[in-house]
PDB file of C-alpha atoms in Angstrom:
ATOM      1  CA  UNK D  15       0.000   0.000   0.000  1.00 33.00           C
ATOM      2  CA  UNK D  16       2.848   2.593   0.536  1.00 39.00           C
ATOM      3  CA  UNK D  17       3.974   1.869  -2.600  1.00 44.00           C
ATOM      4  CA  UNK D  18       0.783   2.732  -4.062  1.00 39.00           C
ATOM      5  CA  UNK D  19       0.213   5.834  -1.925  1.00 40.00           C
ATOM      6  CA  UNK D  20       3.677   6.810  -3.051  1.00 43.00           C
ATOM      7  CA  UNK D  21       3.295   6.658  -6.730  1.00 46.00           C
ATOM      8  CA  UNK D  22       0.087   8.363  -6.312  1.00 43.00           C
ATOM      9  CA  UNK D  23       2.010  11.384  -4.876  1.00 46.00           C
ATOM     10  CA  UNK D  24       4.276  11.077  -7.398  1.00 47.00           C
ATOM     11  CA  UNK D  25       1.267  11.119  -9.770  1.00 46.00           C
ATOM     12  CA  UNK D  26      -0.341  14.013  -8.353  1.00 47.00           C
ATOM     13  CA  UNK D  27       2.812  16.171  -8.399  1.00 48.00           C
ATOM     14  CA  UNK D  28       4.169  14.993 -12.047  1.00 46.00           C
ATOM     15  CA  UNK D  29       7.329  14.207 -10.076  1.00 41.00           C
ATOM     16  CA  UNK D  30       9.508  10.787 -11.322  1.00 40.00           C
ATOM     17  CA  UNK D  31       9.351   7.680  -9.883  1.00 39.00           C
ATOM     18  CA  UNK D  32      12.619   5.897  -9.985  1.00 39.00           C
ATOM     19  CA  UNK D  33      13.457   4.939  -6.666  1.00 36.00           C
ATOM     20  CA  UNK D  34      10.180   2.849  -6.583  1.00 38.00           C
ATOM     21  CA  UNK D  35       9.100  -0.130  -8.425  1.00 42.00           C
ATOM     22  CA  UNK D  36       6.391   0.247 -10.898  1.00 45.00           C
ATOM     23  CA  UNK D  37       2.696  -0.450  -9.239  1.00 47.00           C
ATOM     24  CA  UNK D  38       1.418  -3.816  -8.725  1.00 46.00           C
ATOM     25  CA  UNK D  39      -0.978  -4.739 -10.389  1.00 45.00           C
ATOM     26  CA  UNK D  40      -4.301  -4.130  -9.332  1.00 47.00           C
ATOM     27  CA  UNK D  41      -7.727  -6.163 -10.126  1.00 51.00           C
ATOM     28  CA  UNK D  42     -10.346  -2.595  -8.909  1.00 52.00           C
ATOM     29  CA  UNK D  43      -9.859   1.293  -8.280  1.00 54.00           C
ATOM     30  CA  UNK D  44      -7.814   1.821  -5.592  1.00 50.00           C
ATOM     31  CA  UNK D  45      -8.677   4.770  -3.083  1.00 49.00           C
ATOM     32  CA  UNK D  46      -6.141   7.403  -3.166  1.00 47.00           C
ATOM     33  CA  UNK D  47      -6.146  10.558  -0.811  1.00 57.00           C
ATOM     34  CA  UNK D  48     -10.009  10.478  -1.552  1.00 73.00           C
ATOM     35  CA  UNK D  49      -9.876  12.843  -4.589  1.00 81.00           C
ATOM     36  CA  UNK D  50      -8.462  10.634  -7.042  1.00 82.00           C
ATOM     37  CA  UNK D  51      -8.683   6.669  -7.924  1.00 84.00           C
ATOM     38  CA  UNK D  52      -6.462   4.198  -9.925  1.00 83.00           C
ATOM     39  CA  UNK D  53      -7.421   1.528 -11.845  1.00 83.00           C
ATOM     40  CA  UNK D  54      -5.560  -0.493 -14.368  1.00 83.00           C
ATOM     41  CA  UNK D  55      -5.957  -0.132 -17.753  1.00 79.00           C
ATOM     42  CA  UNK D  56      -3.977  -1.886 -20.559  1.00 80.00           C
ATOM     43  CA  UNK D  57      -0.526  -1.963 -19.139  1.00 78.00           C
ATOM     44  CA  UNK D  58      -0.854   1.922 -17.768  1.00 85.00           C
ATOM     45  CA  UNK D  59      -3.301   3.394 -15.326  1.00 85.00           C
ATOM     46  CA  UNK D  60      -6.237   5.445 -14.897  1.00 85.00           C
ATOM     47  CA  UNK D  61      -6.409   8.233 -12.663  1.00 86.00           C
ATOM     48  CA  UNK D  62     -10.662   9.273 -12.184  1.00 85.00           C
ATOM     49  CA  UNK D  63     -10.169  12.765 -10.230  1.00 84.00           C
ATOM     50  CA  UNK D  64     -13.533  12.323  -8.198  1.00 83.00           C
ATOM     51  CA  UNK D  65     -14.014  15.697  -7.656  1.00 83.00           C
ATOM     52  CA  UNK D  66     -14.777  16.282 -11.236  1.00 79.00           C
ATOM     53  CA  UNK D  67     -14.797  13.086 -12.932  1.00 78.00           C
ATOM     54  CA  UNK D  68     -11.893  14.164 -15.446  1.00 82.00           C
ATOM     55  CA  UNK D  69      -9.739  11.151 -16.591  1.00 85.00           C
ATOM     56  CA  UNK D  70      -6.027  11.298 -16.618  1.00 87.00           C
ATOM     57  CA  UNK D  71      -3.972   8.285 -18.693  1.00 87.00           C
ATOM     58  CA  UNK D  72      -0.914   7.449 -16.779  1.00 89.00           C
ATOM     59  CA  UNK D  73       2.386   5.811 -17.548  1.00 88.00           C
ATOM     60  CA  UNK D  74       5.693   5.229 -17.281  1.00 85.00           C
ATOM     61  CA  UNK D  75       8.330   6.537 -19.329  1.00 85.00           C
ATOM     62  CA  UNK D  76      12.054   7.274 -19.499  1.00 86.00           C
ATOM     63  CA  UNK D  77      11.874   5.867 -15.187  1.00 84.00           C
ATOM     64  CA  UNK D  78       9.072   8.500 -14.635  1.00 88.00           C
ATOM     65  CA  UNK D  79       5.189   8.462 -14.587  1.00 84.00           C
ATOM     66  CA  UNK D  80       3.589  10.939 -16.764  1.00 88.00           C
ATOM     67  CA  UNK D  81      -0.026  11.930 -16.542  1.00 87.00           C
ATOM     68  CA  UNK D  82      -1.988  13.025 -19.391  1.00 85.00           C
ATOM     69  CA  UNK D  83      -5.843  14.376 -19.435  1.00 84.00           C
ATOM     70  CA  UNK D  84      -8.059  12.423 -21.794  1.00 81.00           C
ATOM     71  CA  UNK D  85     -10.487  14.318 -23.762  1.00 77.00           C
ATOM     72  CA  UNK D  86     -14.099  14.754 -22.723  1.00 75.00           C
ATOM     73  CA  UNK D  87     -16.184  14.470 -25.798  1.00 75.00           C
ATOM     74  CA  UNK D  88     -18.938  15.271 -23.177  1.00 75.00           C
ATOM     75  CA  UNK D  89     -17.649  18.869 -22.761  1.00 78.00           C
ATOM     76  CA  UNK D  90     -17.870  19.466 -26.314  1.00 81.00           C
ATOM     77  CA  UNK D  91     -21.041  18.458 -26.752  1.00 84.00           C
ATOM     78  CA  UNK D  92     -22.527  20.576 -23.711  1.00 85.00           C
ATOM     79  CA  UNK D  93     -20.696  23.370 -25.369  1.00 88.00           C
ATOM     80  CA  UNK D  94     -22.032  22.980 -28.557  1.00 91.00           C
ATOM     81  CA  UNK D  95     -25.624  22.105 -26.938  1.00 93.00           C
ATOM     82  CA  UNK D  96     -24.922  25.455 -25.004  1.00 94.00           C
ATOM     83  CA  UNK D  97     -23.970  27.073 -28.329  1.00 96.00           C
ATOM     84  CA  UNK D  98     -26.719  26.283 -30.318  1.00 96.00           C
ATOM     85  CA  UNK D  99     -29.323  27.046 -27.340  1.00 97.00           C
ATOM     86  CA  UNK D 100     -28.032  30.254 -27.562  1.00 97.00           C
ATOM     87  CA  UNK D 101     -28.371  30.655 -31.564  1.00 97.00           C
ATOM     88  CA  UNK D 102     -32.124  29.521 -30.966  1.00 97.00           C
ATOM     89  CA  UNK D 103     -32.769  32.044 -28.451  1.00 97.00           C
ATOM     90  CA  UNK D 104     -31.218  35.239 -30.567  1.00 97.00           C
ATOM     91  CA  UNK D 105     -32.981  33.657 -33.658  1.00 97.00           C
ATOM     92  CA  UNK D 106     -36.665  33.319 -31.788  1.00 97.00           C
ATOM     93  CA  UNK D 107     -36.089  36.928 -30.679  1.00 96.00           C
ATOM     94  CA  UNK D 108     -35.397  38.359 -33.630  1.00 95.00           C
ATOM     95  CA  UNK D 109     -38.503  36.258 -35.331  1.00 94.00           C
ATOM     96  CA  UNK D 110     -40.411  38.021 -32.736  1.00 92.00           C
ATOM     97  CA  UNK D 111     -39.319  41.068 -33.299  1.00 91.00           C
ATOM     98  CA  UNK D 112     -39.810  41.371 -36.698  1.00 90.00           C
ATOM     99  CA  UNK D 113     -43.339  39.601 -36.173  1.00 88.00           C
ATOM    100  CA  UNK D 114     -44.350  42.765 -34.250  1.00 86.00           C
ATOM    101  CA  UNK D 115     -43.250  45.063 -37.091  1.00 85.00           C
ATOM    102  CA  UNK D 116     -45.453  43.467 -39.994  1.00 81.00           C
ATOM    103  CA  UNK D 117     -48.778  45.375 -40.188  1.00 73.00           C
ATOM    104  CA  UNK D 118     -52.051  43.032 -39.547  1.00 69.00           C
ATOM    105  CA  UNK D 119     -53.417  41.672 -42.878  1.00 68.00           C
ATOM    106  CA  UNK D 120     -56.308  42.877 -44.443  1.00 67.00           C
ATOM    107  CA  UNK D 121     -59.290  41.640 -44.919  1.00 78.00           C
ATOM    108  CA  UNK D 122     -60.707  41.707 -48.744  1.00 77.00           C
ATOM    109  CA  UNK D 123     -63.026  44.474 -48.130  1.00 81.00           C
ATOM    110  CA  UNK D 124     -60.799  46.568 -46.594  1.00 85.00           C
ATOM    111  CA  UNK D 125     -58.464  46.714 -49.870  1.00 86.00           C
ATOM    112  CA  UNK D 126     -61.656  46.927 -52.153  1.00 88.00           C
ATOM    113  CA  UNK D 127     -61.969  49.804 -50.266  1.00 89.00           C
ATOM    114  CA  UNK D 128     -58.716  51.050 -50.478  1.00 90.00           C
ATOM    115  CA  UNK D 129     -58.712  50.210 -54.366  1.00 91.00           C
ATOM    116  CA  UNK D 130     -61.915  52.525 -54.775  1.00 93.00           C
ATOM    117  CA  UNK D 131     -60.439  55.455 -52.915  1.00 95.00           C
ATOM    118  CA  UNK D 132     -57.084  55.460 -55.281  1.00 95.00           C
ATOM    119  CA  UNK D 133     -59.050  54.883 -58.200  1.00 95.00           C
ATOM    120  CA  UNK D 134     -61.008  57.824 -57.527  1.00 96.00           C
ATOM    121  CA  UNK D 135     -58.218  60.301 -56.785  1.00 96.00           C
ATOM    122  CA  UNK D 136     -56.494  58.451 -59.568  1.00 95.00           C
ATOM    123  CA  UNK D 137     -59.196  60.231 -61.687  1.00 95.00           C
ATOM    124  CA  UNK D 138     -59.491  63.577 -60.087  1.00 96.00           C
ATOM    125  CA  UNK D 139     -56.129  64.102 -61.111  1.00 95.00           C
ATOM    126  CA  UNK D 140     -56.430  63.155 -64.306  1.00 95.00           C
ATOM    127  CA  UNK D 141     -59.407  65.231 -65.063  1.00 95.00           C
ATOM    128  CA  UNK D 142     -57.632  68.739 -63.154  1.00 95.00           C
ATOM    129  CA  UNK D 143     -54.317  67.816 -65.652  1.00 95.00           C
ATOM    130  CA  UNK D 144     -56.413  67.251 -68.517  1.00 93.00           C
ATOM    131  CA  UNK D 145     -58.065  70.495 -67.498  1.00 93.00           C
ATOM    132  CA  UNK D 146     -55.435  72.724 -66.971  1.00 92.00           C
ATOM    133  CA  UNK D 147     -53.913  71.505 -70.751  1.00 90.00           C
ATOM    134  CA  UNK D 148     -56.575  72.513 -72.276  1.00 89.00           C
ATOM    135  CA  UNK D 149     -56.525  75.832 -70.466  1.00 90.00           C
ATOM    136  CA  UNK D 150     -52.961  77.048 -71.339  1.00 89.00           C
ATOM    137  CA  UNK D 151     -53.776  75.490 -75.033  1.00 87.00           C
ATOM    138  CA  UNK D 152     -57.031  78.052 -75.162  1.00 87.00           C
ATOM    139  CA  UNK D 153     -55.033  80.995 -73.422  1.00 86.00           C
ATOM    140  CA  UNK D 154     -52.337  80.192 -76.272  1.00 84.00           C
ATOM    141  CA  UNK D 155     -55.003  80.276 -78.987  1.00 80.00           C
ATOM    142  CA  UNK D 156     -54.201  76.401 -80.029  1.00 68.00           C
ATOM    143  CA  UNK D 157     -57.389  75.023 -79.498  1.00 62.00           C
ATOM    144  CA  UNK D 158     -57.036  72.398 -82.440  1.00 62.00           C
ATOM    145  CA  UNK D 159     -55.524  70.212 -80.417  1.00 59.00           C
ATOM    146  CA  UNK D 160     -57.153  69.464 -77.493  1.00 53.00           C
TER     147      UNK D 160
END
């Protein structure tokens, strides 16, 4: 056991190991310093920081034991989740906003309506144009034309 608490310190601090044997092997985690655990894996160990649940990969090389963080795929998927959450937010937002600026539709008697009341100016203009041609043509004596 002080074999195992001592390569754990060694562990912990990223110091070498060469005074000490390599680990025995061990068949379950193994309690260290209740923060982390060990537990074989393929020749090297685990360390499981319980605090956290990150994963560290440890072996020996060169005499000394190096520890190495494995990758959480988990932590880029809650950022991306987190991400995207985001992007939905902003985007339902600005849906709403622009919701709020469109005018209400019209019903179909409402733009008959509106239809009529261009129309009609439509024409009073027409007829005052028309109307003040054929005054300048009559003050200019060219009345043949009108």
């Amino acid at each position: 056991m002080r074999i195992v608490v001592a390569t754990l310190a060694a562990l912990v601090a990223g110091a070498a190991v060469a005074a000490e044997p390599a680990p025995p092997p061990v068949d379950g985690p193994v309690a260290a310093e209740d923060n982390f655990a060990i537990a074989p894996a393929e020749g090297r160990h685990l360390k499981i920081d319980r605090r956290d649940g990150r994963i560290s990969l440890c072996e020996e090389k060169a005499g000394a034991w190096r520890c190495s963080l494995v990758p959480d795929d988990r932590d880029a998927y809650e950022g991306e989740i987190a991400a995207l959450k985001k992007r939905v937010a902003d985007l339902e937002a600005e849906v709403a906003a622009l919701r709020a600026e469109r005018r209400p539709p019209a019903d179909a008697a409402d733009e008959e309506k509106r239809l009529d009341e261009f129309l009609d100016f439509s024409d009073k203009a027409f007829r005052r144009f028309f109307g003040m041609v054929r005054e300048m043509r009559r003050e200019f004596g060219d009345e043949s034309r009108i």
